[in-house]
Amino acid sequence: MTAPPLRIAVVAAETEAAQSALASLRKLYHCVDPERAEVIVPLGGDGFMLETLHRFLPRGVPIYGMHRGSVGFLMNAYRPEGLYERLAAAQPVVLHPLEMTARDERGGHHRALAFNEVSLLRESRQAAKLRVSVDGVVRIEELMADGILVATPVGSTAYNLSAHGPIIPLGAGVLALTPISAFRPRRWRGALLPHEAQLRIEAIETDKRPVSAVADFTEVRDVAVVEVSENRDVAMTLLFDHDSNLEERVLKEQFAS
């Protein structure tokens, strides 16, 4: 006896390409509301994928993205036909986000999750001054830079790569700690840390060197202290076609010219 098809919900970015694909899929398949879906299919680029992951985090259902945007590293190729078959054969990748806890200069506390990276960035013309501790040990007393970021393996191919950080294979069990345009220490290029590492980054001289903190797309202005660690209690599953799985994409990216 054939099992009934999965209940799918399709969501789309506001672009013309994504909205056109949404209309096509709704004609081909019986789509349900996201609250009832067993799989959610976002149409767009990587930015929309991140929005989808955060939006449906409480539901915890698998996400199978199709590329209808600018950058599609986290998306599958868009093909309207054969969706049920592709979902049945898709390979899962479980993502654990970073958790950022930030205290601002006014004493406010903020918490946010990041599937790509947590970054600290200067807010003014002057470079940021940051003190970096790992597992309670100060590793850099004073980093002068445009900022610093902590990236997951999935996020290592995004902003981290643009800042000349390393690409991390998915199963490596490490995080990337990467400076952004470092001035001092000039030769420090970053570090690879165990995924269970606890990071603490303090902003120094914030009266003239204000710093913001960003977890994916959640920003906190004028931070004093930011703590970052991986949250293993939270998980989201991405689904990828067998012939274009995420591990292979990360590997290929390391050999891109």
mmCIF file of N, CA and C in Angstrom, residues 28-104:
data_model
loop_
_atom_site.group_PDB
_atom_site.id
_atom_site.type_symbol
_atom_site.label_atom_id
_atom_site.label_comp_id
_atom_site.label_asym_id
_atom_site.label_seq_id
_atom_site.Cartn_x
_atom_site.Cartn_y
_atom_site.Cartn_z
ATOM 1 N N LEU A 28 0.461 22.542 -8.878
ATOM 2 C CA LEU A 28 0.867 21.144 -9.061
ATOM 3 C C LEU A 28 0.615 20.276 -7.842
ATOM 4 N N TYR A 29 0.663 20.876 -6.647
ATOM 5 C CA TYR A 29 0.626 20.085 -5.414
ATOM 6 C C TYR A 29 -0.423 20.635 -4.453
ATOM 7 N N HIS A 30 -0.902 19.741 -3.631
ATOM 8 C CA HIS A 30 -1.821 20.147 -2.568
ATOM 9 C C HIS A 30 -0.979 20.682 -1.405
ATOM 10 N N CYS A 31 -0.963 21.981 -1.252
ATOM 11 C CA CYS A 31 -0.156 22.613 -0.213
ATOM 12 C C CYS A 31 -1.028 22.958 0.997
ATOM 13 N N VAL A 32 -0.453 22.855 2.165
ATOM 14 C CA VAL A 32 -1.162 23.132 3.403
ATOM 15 C C VAL A 32 -0.526 24.334 4.090
ATOM 16 N N ASP A 33 -1.157 24.809 5.146
ATOM 17 C CA ASP A 33 -0.580 25.880 5.942
ATOM 18 C C ASP A 33 0.684 25.375 6.646
ATOM 19 N N PRO A 34 1.661 26.260 6.868
ATOM 20 C CA PRO A 34 2.897 25.834 7.546
ATOM 21 C C PRO A 34 2.663 25.164 8.898
ATOM 22 N N GLU A 35 1.608 25.548 9.600
ATOM 23 C CA GLU A 35 1.326 24.970 10.920
ATOM 24 C C GLU A 35 0.944 23.497 10.830
ATOM 25 N N ARG A 36 0.522 23.039 9.651
ATOM 26 C CA ARG A 36 0.111 21.646 9.468
ATOM 27 C C ARG A 36 1.115 20.845 8.652
ATOM 28 N N ALA A 37 2.156 21.471 8.160
ATOM 29 C CA ALA A 37 3.068 20.830 7.214
ATOM 30 C C ALA A 37 4.041 19.875 7.895
ATOM 31 N N GLU A 38 4.435 18.845 7.141
ATOM 32 C CA GLU A 38 5.498 17.936 7.564
ATOM 33 C C GLU A 38 6.846 18.360 6.988
ATOM 34 N N VAL A 39 6.811 19.109 5.893
ATOM 35 C CA VAL A 39 8.005 19.676 5.273
ATOM 36 C C VAL A 39 7.651 21.075 4.784
ATOM 37 N N ILE A 40 8.573 22.013 4.985
ATOM 38 C CA ILE A 40 8.378 23.374 4.491
ATOM 39 C C ILE A 40 9.351 23.627 3.355
ATOM 40 N N VAL A 41 8.841 24.185 2.260
ATOM 41 C CA VAL A 41 9.632 24.416 1.054
ATOM 42 C C VAL A 41 9.741 25.924 0.818
ATOM 43 N N PRO A 42 10.853 26.548 1.207
ATOM 44 C CA PRO A 42 11.045 27.973 0.922
ATOM 45 C C PRO A 42 11.607 28.179 -0.483
ATOM 46 N N LEU A 43 11.134 29.214 -1.142
ATOM 47 C CA LEU A 43 11.593 29.582 -2.480
ATOM 48 C C LEU A 43 12.265 30.946 -2.394
ATOM 49 N N GLY A 44 13.548 31.008 -2.732
ATOM 50 C CA GLY A 44 14.271 32.265 -2.642
ATOM 51 C C GLY A 44 15.762 31.999 -2.635
ATOM 52 N N GLY A 45 16.509 32.837 -1.911
ATOM 53 C CA GLY A 45 17.946 32.669 -1.782
ATOM 54 C C GLY A 45 18.324 32.309 -0.363
ATOM 55 N N ASP A 46 19.610 32.380 -0.066
ATOM 56 C CA ASP A 46 20.090 31.986 1.257
ATOM 57 C C ASP A 46 19.556 32.896 2.358
ATOM 58 N N GLY A 47 19.371 34.176 2.046
ATOM 59 C CA GLY A 47 18.811 35.077 3.050
ATOM 60 C C GLY A 47 17.406 34.660 3.447
ATOM 61 N N PHE A 48 16.602 34.292 2.455
ATOM 62 C CA PHE A 48 15.244 33.845 2.759
ATOM 63 C C PHE A 48 15.265 32.502 3.483
ATOM 64 N N MET A 49 16.233 31.651 3.157
ATOM 65 C CA MET A 49 16.372 30.385 3.886
ATOM 66 C C MET A 49 16.624 30.648 5.367
ATOM 67 N N LEU A 50 17.510 31.590 5.681
ATOM 68 C CA LEU A 50 17.775 31.915 7.085
ATOM 69 C C LEU A 50 16.513 32.436 7.771
ATOM 70 N N GLU A 51 15.775 33.289 7.074
ATOM 71 C CA GLU A 51 14.516 33.770 7.640
ATOM 72 C C GLU A 51 13.570 32.608 7.931
ATOM 73 N N THR A 52 13.508 31.654 7.010
ATOM 74 C CA THR A 52 12.622 30.498 7.167
ATOM 75 C C THR A 52 13.043 29.647 8.356
ATOM 76 N N LEU A 53 14.343 29.419 8.504
ATOM 77 C CA LEU A 53 14.832 28.635 9.637
ATOM 78 C C LEU A 53 14.427 29.268 10.958
ATOM 79 N N HIS A 54 14.584 30.574 11.060
ATOM 80 C CA HIS A 54 14.217 31.262 12.303
ATOM 81 C C HIS A 54 12.703 31.292 12.496
ATOM 82 N N ARG A 55 11.974 31.521 11.431
ATOM 83 C CA ARG A 55 10.515 31.632 11.532
ATOM 84 C C ARG A 55 9.874 30.342 12.026
ATOM 85 N N PHE A 56 10.385 29.198 11.530
ATOM 86 C CA PHE A 56 9.751 27.929 11.847
ATOM 87 C C PHE A 56 10.546 27.098 12.860
ATOM 88 N N LEU A 57 11.450 27.761 13.556
ATOM 89 C CA LEU A 57 12.226 27.078 14.582
ATOM 90 C C LEU A 57 11.336 26.405 15.624
ATOM 91 N N PRO A 58 10.261 27.046 16.101
ATOM 92 C CA PRO A 58 9.416 26.366 17.089
ATOM 93 C C PRO A 58 8.773 25.086 16.565
ATOM 94 N N ARG A 59 8.540 24.990 15.267
ATOM 95 C CA ARG A 59 7.904 23.806 14.703
ATOM 96 C C ARG A 59 8.890 22.651 14.548
ATOM 97 N N GLY A 60 10.125 22.951 14.151
ATOM 98 C CA GLY A 60 11.150 21.915 14.050
ATOM 99 C C GLY A 60 10.990 20.952 12.894
ATOM 100 N N VAL A 61 10.169 21.283 11.898
ATOM 101 C CA VAL A 61 9.980 20.373 10.760
ATOM 102 C C VAL A 61 11.110 20.570 9.756
ATOM 103 N N PRO A 62 11.406 19.553 8.929
ATOM 104 C CA PRO A 62 12.475 19.684 7.935
ATOM 105 C C PRO A 62 12.184 20.788 6.918
ATOM 106 N N ILE A 63 13.271 21.376 6.409
ATOM 107 C CA ILE A 63 13.182 22.457 5.431
ATOM 108 C C ILE A 63 13.878 22.016 4.149
ATOM 109 N N TYR A 64 13.178 22.107 3.030
ATOM 110 C CA TYR A 64 13.737 21.757 1.716
ATOM 111 C C TYR A 64 13.618 22.983 0.821
ATOM 112 N N GLY A 65 14.710 23.733 0.697
ATOM 113 C CA GLY A 65 14.672 24.964 -0.074
ATOM 114 C C GLY A 65 14.919 24.743 -1.555
ATOM 115 N N MET A 66 14.320 25.616 -2.372
ATOM 116 C CA MET A 66 14.607 25.620 -3.812
ATOM 117 C C MET A 66 15.003 27.035 -4.225
ATOM 118 N N HIS A 67 16.017 27.102 -5.067
ATOM 119 C CA HIS A 67 16.696 28.352 -5.369
ATOM 120 C C HIS A 67 15.894 29.221 -6.328
ATOM 121 N N ARG A 68 15.442 30.367 -5.826
ATOM 122 C CA ARG A 68 14.793 31.382 -6.647
ATOM 123 C C ARG A 68 15.274 32.764 -6.206
ATOM 124 N N GLY A 69 16.575 32.858 -5.864
ATOM 125 C CA GLY A 69 17.110 34.123 -5.384
ATOM 126 C C GLY A 69 18.496 34.383 -5.939
ATOM 127 N N SER A 70 19.270 35.210 -5.210
ATOM 128 C CA SER A 70 20.607 35.591 -5.676
ATOM 129 C C SER A 70 21.646 34.524 -5.363
ATOM 130 N N VAL A 71 21.775 34.176 -4.075
ATOM 131 C CA VAL A 71 22.741 33.166 -3.651
ATOM 132 C C VAL A 71 21.960 31.953 -3.163
ATOM 133 N N GLY A 72 22.368 30.764 -3.627
ATOM 134 C CA GLY A 72 21.584 29.579 -3.291
ATOM 135 C C GLY A 72 22.403 28.450 -2.724
ATOM 136 N N PHE A 73 23.401 28.777 -1.901
ATOM 137 C CA PHE A 73 24.265 27.736 -1.351
ATOM 138 C C PHE A 73 23.472 26.749 -0.500
ATOM 139 N N LEU A 74 22.454 27.239 0.196
ATOM 140 C CA LEU A 74 21.663 26.386 1.080
ATOM 141 C C LEU A 74 20.397 25.850 0.403
ATOM 142 N N MET A 75 20.284 26.079 -0.900
ATOM 143 C CA MET A 75 19.067 25.712 -1.606
ATOM 144 C C MET A 75 19.335 24.592 -2.622
ATOM 145 N N ASN A 76 18.281 23.858 -2.950
ATOM 146 C CA ASN A 76 18.321 22.902 -4.046
ATOM 147 C C ASN A 76 17.934 23.609 -5.349
ATOM 148 N N ALA A 77 18.261 22.964 -6.459
ATOM 149 C CA ALA A 77 17.874 23.520 -7.754
ATOM 150 C C ALA A 77 16.350 23.555 -7.858
ATOM 151 N N TYR A 78 15.848 24.596 -8.522
ATOM 152 C CA TYR A 78 14.401 24.706 -8.690
ATOM 153 C C TYR A 78 13.948 23.865 -9.884
ATOM 154 N N ARG A 79 13.114 22.903 -9.597
ATOM 155 C CA ARG A 79 12.413 22.126 -10.619
ATOM 156 C C ARG A 79 11.024 21.841 -10.067
ATOM 157 N N PRO A 80 9.989 22.280 -10.722
ATOM 158 C CA PRO A 80 8.645 22.086 -10.160
ATOM 159 C C PRO A 80 8.171 20.642 -10.164
ATOM 160 N N GLU A 81 8.663 19.835 -11.106
ATOM 161 C CA GLU A 81 8.178 18.465 -11.218
ATOM 162 C C GLU A 81 8.909 17.534 -10.244
ATOM 163 N N GLY A 82 8.217 16.457 -9.864
ATOM 164 C CA GLY A 82 8.845 15.409 -9.059
ATOM 165 C C GLY A 82 9.189 15.791 -7.640
ATOM 166 N N LEU A 83 8.474 16.728 -7.059
ATOM 167 C CA LEU A 83 8.834 17.217 -5.724
ATOM 168 C C LEU A 83 8.698 16.133 -4.659
ATOM 169 N N TYR A 84 7.611 15.352 -4.704
ATOM 170 C CA TYR A 84 7.427 14.303 -3.697
ATOM 171 C C TYR A 84 8.563 13.280 -3.760
ATOM 172 N N GLU A 85 8.979 12.925 -4.966
ATOM 173 C CA GLU A 85 10.066 11.950 -5.129
ATOM 174 C C GLU A 85 11.387 12.526 -4.623
ATOM 175 N N ARG A 86 11.625 13.794 -4.882
ATOM 176 C CA ARG A 86 12.853 14.423 -4.404
ATOM 177 C C ARG A 86 12.879 14.490 -2.880
ATOM 178 N N LEU A 87 11.746 14.796 -2.285
ATOM 179 C CA LEU A 87 11.673 14.841 -0.825
ATOM 180 C C LEU A 87 11.912 13.471 -0.213
ATOM 181 N N ALA A 88 11.370 12.423 -0.836
ATOM 182 C CA ALA A 88 11.537 11.073 -0.302
ATOM 183 C C ALA A 88 12.991 10.623 -0.351
ATOM 184 N N ALA A 89 13.756 11.106 -1.339
ATOM 185 C CA ALA A 89 15.148 10.680 -1.508
ATOM 186 C C ALA A 89 16.151 11.663 -0.919
ATOM 187 N N ALA A 90 15.674 12.776 -0.367
ATOM 188 C CA ALA A 90 16.579 13.831 0.100
ATOM 189 C C ALA A 90 17.394 13.390 1.304
ATOM 190 N N GLN A 91 18.604 13.953 1.402
ATOM 191 C CA GLN A 91 19.492 13.667 2.523
ATOM 192 C C GLN A 91 19.377 14.766 3.579
ATOM 193 N N PRO A 92 19.238 14.384 4.853
ATOM 194 C CA PRO A 92 19.089 15.397 5.907
ATOM 195 C C PRO A 92 20.437 15.891 6.429
ATOM 196 N N VAL A 93 20.481 17.156 6.801
ATOM 197 C CA VAL A 93 21.617 17.759 7.494
ATOM 198 C C VAL A 93 21.064 18.492 8.710
ATOM 199 N N VAL A 94 21.532 18.117 9.896
ATOM 200 C CA VAL A 94 21.045 18.725 11.130
ATOM 201 C C VAL A 94 21.943 19.902 11.510
ATOM 202 N N LEU A 95 21.328 21.053 11.714
ATOM 203 C CA LEU A 95 22.063 22.267 12.084
ATOM 204 C C LEU A 95 21.778 22.642 13.532
ATOM 205 N N HIS A 96 22.842 22.972 14.265
ATOM 206 C CA HIS A 96 22.711 23.518 15.618
ATOM 207 C C HIS A 96 23.181 24.977 15.573
ATOM 208 N N PRO A 97 22.367 25.902 16.030
ATOM 209 C CA PRO A 97 22.746 27.312 15.938
ATOM 210 C C PRO A 97 23.693 27.746 17.041
ATOM 211 N N LEU A 98 24.327 28.879 16.808
ATOM 212 C CA LEU A 98 25.035 29.580 17.865
ATOM 213 C C LEU A 98 24.028 30.363 18.684
ATOM 214 N N GLU A 99 24.298 30.479 19.970
ATOM 215 C CA GLU A 99 23.482 31.325 20.826
ATOM 216 C C GLU A 99 24.308 32.520 21.271
ATOM 217 N N MET A 100 23.804 33.704 20.996
ATOM 218 C CA MET A 100 24.469 34.940 21.402
ATOM 219 C C MET A 100 23.730 35.557 22.577
ATOM 220 N N THR A 101 24.479 35.871 23.633
ATOM 221 C CA THR A 101 23.948 36.639 24.754
ATOM 222 C C THR A 101 24.755 37.923 24.837
ATOM 223 N N ALA A 102 24.080 39.047 24.699
ATOM 224 C CA ALA A 102 24.782 40.330 24.667
ATOM 225 C C ALA A 102 24.256 41.256 25.756
ATOM 226 N N ARG A 103 25.193 41.968 26.388
ATOM 227 C CA ARG A 103 24.829 43.023 27.334
ATOM 228 C C ARG A 103 25.222 44.351 26.719
ATOM 229 N N ASP A 104 24.287 45.266 26.623
ATOM 230 C CA ASP A 104 24.606 46.556 26.023
ATOM 231 C C ASP A 104 25.076 47.558 27.078
#
